[in-house]
Coordinates of C-alpha atoms and ligand atoms in Angstrom, one line a residue:
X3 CA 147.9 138.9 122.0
X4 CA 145.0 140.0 120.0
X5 CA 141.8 138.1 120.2
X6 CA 140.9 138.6 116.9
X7 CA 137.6 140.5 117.8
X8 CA 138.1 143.5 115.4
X9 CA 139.1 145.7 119.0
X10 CA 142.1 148.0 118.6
X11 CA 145.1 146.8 120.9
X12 CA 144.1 149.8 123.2
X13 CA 140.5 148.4 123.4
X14 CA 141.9 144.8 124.2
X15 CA 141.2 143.7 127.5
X16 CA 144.1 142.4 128.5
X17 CA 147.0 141.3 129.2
X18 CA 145.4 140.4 132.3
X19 CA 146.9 139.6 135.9
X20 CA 144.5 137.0 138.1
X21 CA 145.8 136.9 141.6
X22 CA 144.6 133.7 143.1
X23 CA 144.8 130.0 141.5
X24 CA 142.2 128.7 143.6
X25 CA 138.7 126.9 142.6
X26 CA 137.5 130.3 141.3
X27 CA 140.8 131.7 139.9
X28 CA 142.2 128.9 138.3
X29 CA 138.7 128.1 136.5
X30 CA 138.7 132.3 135.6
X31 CA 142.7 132.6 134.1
X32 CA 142.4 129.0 132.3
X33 CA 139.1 130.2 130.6
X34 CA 139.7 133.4 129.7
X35 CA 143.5 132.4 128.4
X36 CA 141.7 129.4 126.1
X37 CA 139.6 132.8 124.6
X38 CA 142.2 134.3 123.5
X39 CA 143.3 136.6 126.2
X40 CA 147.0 137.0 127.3
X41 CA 146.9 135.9 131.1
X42 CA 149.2 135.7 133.7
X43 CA 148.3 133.5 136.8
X44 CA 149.9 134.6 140.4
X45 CA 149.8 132.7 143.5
X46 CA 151.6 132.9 146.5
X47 CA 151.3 129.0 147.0
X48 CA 154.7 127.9 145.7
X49 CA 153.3 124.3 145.8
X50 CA 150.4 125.2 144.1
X51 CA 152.3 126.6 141.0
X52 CA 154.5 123.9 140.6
X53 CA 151.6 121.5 140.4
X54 CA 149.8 123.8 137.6
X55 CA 153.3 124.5 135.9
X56 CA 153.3 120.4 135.8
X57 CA 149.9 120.9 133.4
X58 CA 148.3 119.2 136.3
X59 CA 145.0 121.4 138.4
X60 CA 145.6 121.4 142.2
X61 CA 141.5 120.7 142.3
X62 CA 139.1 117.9 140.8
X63 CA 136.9 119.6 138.1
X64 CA 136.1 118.0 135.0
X65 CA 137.4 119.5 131.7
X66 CA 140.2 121.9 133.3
X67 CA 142.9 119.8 133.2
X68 CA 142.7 119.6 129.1
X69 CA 142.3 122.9 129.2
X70 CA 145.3 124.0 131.6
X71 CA 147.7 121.5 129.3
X72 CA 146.3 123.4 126.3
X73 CA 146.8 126.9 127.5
X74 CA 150.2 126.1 129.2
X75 CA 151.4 125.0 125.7
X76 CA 150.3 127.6 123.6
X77 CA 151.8 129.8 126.0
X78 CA 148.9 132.0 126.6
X79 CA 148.6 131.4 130.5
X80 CA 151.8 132.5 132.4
X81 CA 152.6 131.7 135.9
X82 CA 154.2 133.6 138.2
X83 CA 154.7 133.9 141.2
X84 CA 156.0 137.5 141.4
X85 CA 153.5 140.5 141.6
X86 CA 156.0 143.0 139.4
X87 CA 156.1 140.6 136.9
X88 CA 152.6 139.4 136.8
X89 CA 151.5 143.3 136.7
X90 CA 154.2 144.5 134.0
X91 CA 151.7 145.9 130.8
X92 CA 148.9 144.4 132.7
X93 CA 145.7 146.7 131.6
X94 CA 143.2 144.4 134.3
X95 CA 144.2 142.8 137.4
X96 CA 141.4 140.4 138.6
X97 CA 141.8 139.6 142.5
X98 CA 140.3 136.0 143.0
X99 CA 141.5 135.6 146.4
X100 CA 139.9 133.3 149.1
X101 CA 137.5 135.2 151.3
X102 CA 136.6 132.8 154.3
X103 CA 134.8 133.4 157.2
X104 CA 136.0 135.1 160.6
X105 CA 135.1 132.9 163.7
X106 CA 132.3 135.4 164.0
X107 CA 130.9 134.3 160.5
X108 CA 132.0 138.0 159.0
X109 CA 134.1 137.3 155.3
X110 CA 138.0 137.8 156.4
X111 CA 138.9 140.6 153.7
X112 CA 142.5 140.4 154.7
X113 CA 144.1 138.4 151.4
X114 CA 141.7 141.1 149.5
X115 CA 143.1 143.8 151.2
X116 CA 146.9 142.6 150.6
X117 CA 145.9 141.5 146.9
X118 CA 144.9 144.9 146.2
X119 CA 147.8 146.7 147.9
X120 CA 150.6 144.6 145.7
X121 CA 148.3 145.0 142.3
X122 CA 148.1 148.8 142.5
X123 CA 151.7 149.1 143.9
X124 CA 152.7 147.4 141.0
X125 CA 150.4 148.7 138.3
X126 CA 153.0 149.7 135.4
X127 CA 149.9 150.7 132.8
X128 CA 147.8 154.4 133.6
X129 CA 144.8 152.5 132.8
X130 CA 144.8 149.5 134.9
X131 CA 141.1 148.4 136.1
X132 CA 141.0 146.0 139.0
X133 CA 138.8 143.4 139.4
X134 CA 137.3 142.1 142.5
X135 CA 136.3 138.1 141.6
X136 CA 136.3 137.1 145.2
X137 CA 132.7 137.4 147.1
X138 CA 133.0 140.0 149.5
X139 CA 130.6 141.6 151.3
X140 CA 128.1 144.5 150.6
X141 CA 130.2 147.7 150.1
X142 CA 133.4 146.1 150.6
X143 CA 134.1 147.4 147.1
X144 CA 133.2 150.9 146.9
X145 CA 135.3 151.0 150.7
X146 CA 138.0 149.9 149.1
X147 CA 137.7 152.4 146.0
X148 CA 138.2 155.0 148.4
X149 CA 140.9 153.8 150.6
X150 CA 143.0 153.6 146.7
X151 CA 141.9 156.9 146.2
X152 CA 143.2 158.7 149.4
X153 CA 146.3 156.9 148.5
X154 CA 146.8 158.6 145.7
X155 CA 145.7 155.4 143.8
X156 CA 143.0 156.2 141.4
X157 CA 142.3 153.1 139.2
X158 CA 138.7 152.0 139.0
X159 CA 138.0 149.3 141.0
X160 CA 135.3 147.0 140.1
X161 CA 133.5 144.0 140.7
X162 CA 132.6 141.0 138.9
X163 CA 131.0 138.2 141.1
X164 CA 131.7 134.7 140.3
X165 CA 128.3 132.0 139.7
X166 CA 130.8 128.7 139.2
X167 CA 129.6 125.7 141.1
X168 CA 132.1 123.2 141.5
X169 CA 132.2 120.3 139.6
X170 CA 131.1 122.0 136.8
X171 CA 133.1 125.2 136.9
X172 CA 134.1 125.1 133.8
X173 CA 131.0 124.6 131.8
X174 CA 129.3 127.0 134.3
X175 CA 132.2 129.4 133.1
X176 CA 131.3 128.9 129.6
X177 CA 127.6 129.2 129.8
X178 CA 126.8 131.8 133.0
X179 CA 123.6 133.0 133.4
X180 CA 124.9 136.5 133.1
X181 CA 127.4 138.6 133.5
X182 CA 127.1 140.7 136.4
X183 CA 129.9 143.9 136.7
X184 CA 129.7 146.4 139.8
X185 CA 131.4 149.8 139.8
X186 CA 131.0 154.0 139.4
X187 CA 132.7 154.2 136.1
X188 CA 131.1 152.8 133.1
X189 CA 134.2 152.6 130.9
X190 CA 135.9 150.6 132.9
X191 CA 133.2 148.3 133.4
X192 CA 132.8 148.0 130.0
X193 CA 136.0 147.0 129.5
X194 CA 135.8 144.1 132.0
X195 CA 132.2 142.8 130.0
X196 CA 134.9 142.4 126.9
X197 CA 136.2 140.0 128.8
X198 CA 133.3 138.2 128.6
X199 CA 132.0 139.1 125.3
X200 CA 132.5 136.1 123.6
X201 CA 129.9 133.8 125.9
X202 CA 126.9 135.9 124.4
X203 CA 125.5 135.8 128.3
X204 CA 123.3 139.3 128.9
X205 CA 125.8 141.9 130.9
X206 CA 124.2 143.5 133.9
X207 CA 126.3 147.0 134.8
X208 CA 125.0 148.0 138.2
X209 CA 126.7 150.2 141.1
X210 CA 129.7 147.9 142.8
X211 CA 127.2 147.6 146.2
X212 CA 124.5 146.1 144.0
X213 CA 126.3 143.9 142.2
X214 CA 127.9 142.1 145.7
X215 CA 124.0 141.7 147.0
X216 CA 123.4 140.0 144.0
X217 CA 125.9 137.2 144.9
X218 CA 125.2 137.3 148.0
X219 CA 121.6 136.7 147.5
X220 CA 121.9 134.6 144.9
X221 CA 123.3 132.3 146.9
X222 CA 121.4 132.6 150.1
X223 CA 118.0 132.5 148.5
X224 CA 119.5 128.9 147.1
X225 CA 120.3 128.0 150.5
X226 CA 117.0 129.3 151.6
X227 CA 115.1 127.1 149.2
X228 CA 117.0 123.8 150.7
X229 CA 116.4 124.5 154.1
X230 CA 112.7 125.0 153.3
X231 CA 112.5 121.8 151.6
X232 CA 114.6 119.8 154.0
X233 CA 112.0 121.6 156.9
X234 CA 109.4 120.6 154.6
X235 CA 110.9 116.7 154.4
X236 CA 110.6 116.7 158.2
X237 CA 107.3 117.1 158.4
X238 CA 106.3 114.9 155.7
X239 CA 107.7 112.1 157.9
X240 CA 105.8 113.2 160.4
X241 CA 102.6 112.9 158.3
X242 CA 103.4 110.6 155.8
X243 CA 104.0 112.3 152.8
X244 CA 107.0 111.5 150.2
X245 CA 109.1 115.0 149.7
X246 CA 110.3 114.2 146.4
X247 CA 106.7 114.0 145.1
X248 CA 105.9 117.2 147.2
X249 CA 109.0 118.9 145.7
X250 CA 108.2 117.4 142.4
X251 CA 104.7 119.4 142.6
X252 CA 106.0 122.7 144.3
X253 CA 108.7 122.8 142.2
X254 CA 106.2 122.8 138.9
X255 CA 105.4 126.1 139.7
X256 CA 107.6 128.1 137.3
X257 CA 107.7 131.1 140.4
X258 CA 109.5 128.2 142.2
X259 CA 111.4 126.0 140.1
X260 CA 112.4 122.8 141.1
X261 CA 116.6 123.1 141.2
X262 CA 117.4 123.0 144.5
X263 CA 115.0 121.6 146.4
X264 CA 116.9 118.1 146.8
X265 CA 115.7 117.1 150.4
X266 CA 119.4 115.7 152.4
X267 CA 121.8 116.6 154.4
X268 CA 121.7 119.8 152.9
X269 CA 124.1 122.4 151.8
X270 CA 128.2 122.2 152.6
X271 CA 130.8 123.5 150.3
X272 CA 133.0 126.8 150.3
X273 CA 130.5 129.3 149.6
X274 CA 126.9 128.7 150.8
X275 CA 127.4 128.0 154.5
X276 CA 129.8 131.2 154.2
X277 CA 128.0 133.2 152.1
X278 CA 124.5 132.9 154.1
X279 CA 126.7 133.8 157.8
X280 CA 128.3 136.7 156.1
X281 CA 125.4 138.2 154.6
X282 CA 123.6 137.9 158.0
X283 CA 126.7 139.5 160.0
X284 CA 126.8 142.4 156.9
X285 CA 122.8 143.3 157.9
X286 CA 123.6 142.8 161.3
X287 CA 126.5 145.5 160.8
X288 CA 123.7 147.6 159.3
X289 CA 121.3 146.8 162.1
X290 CA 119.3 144.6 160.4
X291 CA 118.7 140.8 162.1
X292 CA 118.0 138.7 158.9
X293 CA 116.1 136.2 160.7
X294 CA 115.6 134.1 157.3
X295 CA 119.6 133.7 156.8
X296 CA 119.5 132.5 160.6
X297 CA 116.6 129.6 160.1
X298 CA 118.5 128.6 156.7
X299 CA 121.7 127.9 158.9
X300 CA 120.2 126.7 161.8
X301 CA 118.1 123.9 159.6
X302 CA 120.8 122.8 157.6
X303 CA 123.1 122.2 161.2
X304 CA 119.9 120.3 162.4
X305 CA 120.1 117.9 159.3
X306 CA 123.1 116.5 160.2
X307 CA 122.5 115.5 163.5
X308 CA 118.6 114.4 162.6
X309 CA 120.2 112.0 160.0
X310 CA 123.0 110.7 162.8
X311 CA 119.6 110.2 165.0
X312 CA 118.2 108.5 162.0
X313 CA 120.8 105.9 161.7
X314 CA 121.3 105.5 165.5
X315 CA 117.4 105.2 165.8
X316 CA 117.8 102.3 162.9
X317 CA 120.7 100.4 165.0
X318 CA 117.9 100.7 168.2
X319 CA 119.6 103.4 169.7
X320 CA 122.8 101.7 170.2
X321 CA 125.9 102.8 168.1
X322 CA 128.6 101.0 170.1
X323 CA 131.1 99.4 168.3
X324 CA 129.2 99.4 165.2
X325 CA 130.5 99.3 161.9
X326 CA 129.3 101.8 160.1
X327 CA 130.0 102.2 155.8
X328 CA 129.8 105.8 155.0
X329 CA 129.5 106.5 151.0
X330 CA 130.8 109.6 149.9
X331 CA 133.1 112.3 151.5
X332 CA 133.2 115.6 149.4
X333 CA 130.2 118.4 149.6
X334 CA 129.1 117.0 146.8
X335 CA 129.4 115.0 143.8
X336 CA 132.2 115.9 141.2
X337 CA 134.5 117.9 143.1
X338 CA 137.0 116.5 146.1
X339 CA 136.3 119.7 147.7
X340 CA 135.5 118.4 151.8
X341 CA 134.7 122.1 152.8
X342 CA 131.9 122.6 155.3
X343 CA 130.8 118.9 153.9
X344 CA 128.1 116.9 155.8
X345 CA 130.5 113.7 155.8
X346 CA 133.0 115.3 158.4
X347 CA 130.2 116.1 160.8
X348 CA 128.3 113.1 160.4
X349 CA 131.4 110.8 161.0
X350 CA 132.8 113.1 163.6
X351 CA 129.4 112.4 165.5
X352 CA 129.1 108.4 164.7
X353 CA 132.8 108.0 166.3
X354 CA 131.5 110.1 169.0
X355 CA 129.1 108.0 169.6
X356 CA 130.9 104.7 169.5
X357 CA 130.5 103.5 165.9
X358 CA 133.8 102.5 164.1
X359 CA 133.8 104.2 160.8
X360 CA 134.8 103.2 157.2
X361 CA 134.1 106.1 154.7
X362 CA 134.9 105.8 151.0
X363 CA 134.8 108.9 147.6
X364 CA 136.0 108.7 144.1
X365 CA 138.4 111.7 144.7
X366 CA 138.2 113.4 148.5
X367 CA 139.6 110.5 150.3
X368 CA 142.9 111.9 150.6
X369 CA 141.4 115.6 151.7
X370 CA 139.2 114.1 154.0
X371 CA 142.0 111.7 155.8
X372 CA 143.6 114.7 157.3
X373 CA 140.3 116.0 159.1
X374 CA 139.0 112.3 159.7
X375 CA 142.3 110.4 162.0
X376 CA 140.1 107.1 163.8
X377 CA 138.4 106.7 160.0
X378 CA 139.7 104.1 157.9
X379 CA 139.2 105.1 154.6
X380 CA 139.2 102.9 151.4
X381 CA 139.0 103.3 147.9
X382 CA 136.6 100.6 147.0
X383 CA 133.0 101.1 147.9
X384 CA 132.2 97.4 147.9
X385 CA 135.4 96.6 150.5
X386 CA 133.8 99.9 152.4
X387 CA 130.8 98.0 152.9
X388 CA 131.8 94.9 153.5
X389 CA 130.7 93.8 157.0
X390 CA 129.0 96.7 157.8
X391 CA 126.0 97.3 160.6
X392 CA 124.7 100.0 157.9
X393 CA 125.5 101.5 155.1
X394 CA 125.2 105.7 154.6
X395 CA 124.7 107.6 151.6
X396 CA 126.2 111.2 152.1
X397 CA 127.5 111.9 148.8
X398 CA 125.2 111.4 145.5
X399 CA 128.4 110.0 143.4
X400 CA 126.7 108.4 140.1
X401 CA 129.4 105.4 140.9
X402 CA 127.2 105.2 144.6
X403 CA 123.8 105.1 143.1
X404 CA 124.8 102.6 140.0
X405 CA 126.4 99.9 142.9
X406 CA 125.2 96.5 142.9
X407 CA 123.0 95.6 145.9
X408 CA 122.5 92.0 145.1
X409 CA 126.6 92.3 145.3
X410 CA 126.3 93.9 148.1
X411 CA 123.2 91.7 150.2
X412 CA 126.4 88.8 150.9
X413 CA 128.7 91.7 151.9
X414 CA 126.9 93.2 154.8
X415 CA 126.3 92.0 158.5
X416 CA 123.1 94.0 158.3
X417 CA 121.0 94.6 155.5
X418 CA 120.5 98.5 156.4
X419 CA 120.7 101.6 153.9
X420 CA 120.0 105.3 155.4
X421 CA 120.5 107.3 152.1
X422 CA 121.0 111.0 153.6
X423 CA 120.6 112.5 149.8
X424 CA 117.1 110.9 148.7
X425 CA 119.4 109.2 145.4
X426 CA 119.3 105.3 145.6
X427 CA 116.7 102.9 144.0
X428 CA 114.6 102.2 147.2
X429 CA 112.6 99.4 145.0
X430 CA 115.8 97.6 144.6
X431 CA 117.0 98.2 147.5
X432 CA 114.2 96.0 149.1
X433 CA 114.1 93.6 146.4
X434 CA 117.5 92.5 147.0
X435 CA 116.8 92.3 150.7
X436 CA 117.8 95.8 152.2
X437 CA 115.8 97.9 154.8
X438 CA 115.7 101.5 153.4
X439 CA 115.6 104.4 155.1
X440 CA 116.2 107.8 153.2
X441 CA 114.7 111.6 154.3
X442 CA 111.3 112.8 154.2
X443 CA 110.0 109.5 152.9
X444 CA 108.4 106.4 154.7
X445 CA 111.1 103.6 155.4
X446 CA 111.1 100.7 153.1
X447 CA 111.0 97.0 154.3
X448 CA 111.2 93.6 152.3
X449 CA 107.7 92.1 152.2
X450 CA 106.0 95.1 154.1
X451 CA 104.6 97.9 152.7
X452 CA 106.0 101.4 152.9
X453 CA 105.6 102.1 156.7
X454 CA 104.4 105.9 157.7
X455 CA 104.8 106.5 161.2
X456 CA 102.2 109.3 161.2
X457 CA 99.7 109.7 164.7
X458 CA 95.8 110.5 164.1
X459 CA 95.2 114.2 165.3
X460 CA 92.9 113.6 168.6
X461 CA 90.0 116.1 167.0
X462 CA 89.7 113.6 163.9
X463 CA 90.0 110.7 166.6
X464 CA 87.3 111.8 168.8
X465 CA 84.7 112.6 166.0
X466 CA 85.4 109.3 164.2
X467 CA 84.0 108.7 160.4
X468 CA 80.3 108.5 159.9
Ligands
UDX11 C1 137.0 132.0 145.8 C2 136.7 133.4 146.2 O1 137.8 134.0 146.8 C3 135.6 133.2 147.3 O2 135.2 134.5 147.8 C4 134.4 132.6 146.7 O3 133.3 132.6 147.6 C5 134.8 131.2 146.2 O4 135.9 131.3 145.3 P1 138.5 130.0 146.4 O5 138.8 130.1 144.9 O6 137.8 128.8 146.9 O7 137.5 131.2 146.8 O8 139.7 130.4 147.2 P2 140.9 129.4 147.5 O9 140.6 128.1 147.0 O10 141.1 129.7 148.9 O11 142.1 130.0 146.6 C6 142.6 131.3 146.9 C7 144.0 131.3 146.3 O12 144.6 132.6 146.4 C8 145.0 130.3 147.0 O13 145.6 129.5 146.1 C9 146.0 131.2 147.7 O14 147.3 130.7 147.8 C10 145.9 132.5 146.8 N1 146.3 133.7 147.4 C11 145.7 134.1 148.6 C12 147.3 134.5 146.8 O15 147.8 134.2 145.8 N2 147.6 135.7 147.4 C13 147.0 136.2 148.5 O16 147.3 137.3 149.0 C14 146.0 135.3 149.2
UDX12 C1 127.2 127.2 144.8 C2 126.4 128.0 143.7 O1 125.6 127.0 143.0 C3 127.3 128.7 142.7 O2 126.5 129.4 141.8 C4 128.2 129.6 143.5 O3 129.0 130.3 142.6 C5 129.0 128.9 144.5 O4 128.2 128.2 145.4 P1 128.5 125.0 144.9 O5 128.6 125.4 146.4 O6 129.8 124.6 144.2 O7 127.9 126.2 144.1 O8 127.5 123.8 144.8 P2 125.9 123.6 144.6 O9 125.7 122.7 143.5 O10 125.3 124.9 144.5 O11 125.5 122.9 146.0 C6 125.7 123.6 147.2 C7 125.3 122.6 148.3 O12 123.9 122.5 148.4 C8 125.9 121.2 148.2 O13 126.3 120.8 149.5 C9 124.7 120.4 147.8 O14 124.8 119.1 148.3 C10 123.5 121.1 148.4 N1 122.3 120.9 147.7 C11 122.1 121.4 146.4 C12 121.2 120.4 148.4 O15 121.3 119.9 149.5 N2 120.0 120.2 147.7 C13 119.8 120.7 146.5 O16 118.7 120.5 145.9 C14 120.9 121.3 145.8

């Protein structure tokens, strides 16, 4: 299937195999098909491609669906669930397998590993490249380059990290950054920035080692930057600052930037948490204790269980029997990913502590039933909080942050918000009768002003004013 770029058919990138219909391969094959390219998708999840061969995406993100339908119907996106037939005339295999951690926090290489194996085995074309999609740690790929070679197996072997956030996969897809492509031979890497040509996103070609660090530290320095911020919120409690105005005037700086410094619960999802542990086991491999990948983990634990101490310390220390409405269930807003999400721990910990639970999301419910057995879980957020104790905030949903509170005031046996993601209208909150609490800020009362429950340091004490 030509793409119409003016490229020869030997210069075409594809047809190309993607082995893994998961939140990163799915996104990749459906993309890449809708540009033109002849794609075949291979999973080893029967269910799985059954649902796609339905026209219907196994995951919540916005635009795919259309897309997958389209795709399906022009018959540019295959699906197979047969490596020799995926790989048949295939000039690029792309491996977007999942890559999770170990229980030691090192990335589990293993679906890598047998991706690779059943790829090569089955390469049918001399010039196959393969593509490593999936994050893997640094140096995974140039080891792997040599294990195919003393097999005999001497296609290049590059890699091509993805920058898709969920939720937005698809647009992220369509409008990256860059284009970032490891490996040791130029050709081939060129080949694989065809691919990608027709986004007009700058190509950066570096050494496969390079390129994984990239990823890797594109992500942990994002992680790094929450942490500080949600470090930085807990001491503007303690001295009576507001966080979001402190953010708002660090993040001016251009050096710093303002994305991702959203004080909360902090980070969840499928590839922070992961990616900051297996970076720090990779240096710790090399010898190297990355003490700033250790802080950025161990703050972003502590959130959860300050913001369970937050509500308890709102109830007066007593969570027994409690009804607590939590809002919000997936990582984070758009996706029904529950991965590593704050909601799981948080409610986990309320039960433990006594509270009876009723959580509510636009899309994870489902997912987060399974993990969440003593939660009731509803669809409606108004039902959700509906004789509540206190109502939580864990996911920034635009439905959660448009609800009606004057609705709401008759609904509740307490009128208590604890908003763990810094996103609700406090002023309304407290005009329509609510005590709100949020993160890094002073709590808000009807009729009292903002309440900062700083201490006077003893050396400004003793020496009073004047
Ligand atoms: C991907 C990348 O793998 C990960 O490194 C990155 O950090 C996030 O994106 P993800 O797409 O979330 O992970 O993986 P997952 O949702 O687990 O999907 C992987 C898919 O590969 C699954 O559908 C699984 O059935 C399939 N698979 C796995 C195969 O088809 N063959 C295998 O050998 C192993
Ligand atoms: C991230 C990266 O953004 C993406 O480039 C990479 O490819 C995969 O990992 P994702 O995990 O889907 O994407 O979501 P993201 O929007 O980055 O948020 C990650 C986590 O950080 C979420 O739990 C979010 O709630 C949290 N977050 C984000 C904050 O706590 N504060 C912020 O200011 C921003």
């Amino acid at each position: 299937m030509s793409r119409g770029n003016g490229l020869s058919a030997a210069q075409q990138p594809g047809p190309l195999c993607v082995v893994g219909a998961g939140y990163v391969g799915l996104v990749t094959a459906v993309c890449l098909a809708d540009s033109g390219v002849e794609v075949r998708l291979l999973d080893v999840d029967q269910t799985r491609l059954a649902l796609l061969r339905s026209g219907r995406s196994p995951i919540h993100e916005p635009l795919l669906d259309d897309l997958l339908s389209k795709v399906l119907r022009r018959g540019r996106l295959v699906l197979c669930n047969d490596v020799a037939e995926a790989m048949r005339g295939a000039r690029m295999a792309m491996l977007a397998v999942g890559t999770p951690p170990l229980a030691d926090g090192r990335a589990d290489l293993s679906q890598v590993r047998a991706a690779l194996g059943e790829v090569v085995a089955n390469a049918t074309e001399s010039d196959t490249v393969v593509v490593i999609k999936s994050t893997v740690p640094p140096g995974t790929t140039a080891a792997l380059r040599a294990l195919c070679r003393r097999s005999g197996r001497t296609f290049p072997l590059c890699v091509c990290p993805e920058f898709l956030s969920e939720g937005s996969a698809v647009k992220d897809f369509h409008h990256p950054p860059q284009v970032v492509i490891g490996g040791d031979d130029r050709v081939a890497c060129e080949r694989v920035a065809r691919l990608f040509e027709y986004l007009d996103a700058p190509v950066r070609i570096t050494d496969s080692t390079s390129a994984e660090l990239i990823k890797y530290g594109t992500n942990s320095f994002l992680a790094l930057k929450i942490s500080f911020i949600n470090e930085m919120a807990h001491l503007c409690e303690l001295t009576g600052a507001d966080v979001q105005v402190v953010a708002d005037g660090i993040g001016t700086d251009s050096r710093i930037g303002r994305a991702f410094l959203g004080a909360g619960l902090g980070f969840g999802g499928s590839c922070f948490p992961k990616d900051v542990r297996a970076l720090d086991m990779a240096a710790s491999y090399h010898g190297q204790s990355f003490w700033l990948l250790r802080a950025a983990v161990e703050v972003n634990a502590q959130q959860r269980s300050r913001f369970v101490a937050k509500i308890q310390k709102a109830l007066r220390g007593n969570l027994a029997n409690k009804r607590i409405a939590v809002l919000g269930l997936a990582f984070k807003p758009g996706t029904d990913d529950i991965r590593a999400a704050a909601s799981i721990d948080v409610i986990r910990h309320l039960e433990d502590l006594g509270a009876r639970v009723v959580a509510t999301d636009p899309v994870a419910g489902a997912k987060a039933a399974a993990q969440l057995p003593f939660t009731e879980i509803v669809a409606d957020p108004y039902e959700c909080v509906s004789g509540a104790d206190a109502v939580v905030l864990v996911t920034e949903w635009p439905e959660y942050v448009a609800l009606d509170w004057r609705r709401i005031a008759p609904l509740v046996k307490r009128h208590l918000v604890i908003d763990g993601r810094n996103c609700l209208d406090g002023e309304a909150l407290v005009a329509a009768g609510f005590t709100y609490i949020s993160m890094g800020r002073a709590v808000r009362r009807p009729g009292r002003p903002a309440q900062t429950d700083h201490t006077l340091r003893p050396e400004l004490l003793a020496s009073g004013i004047g």
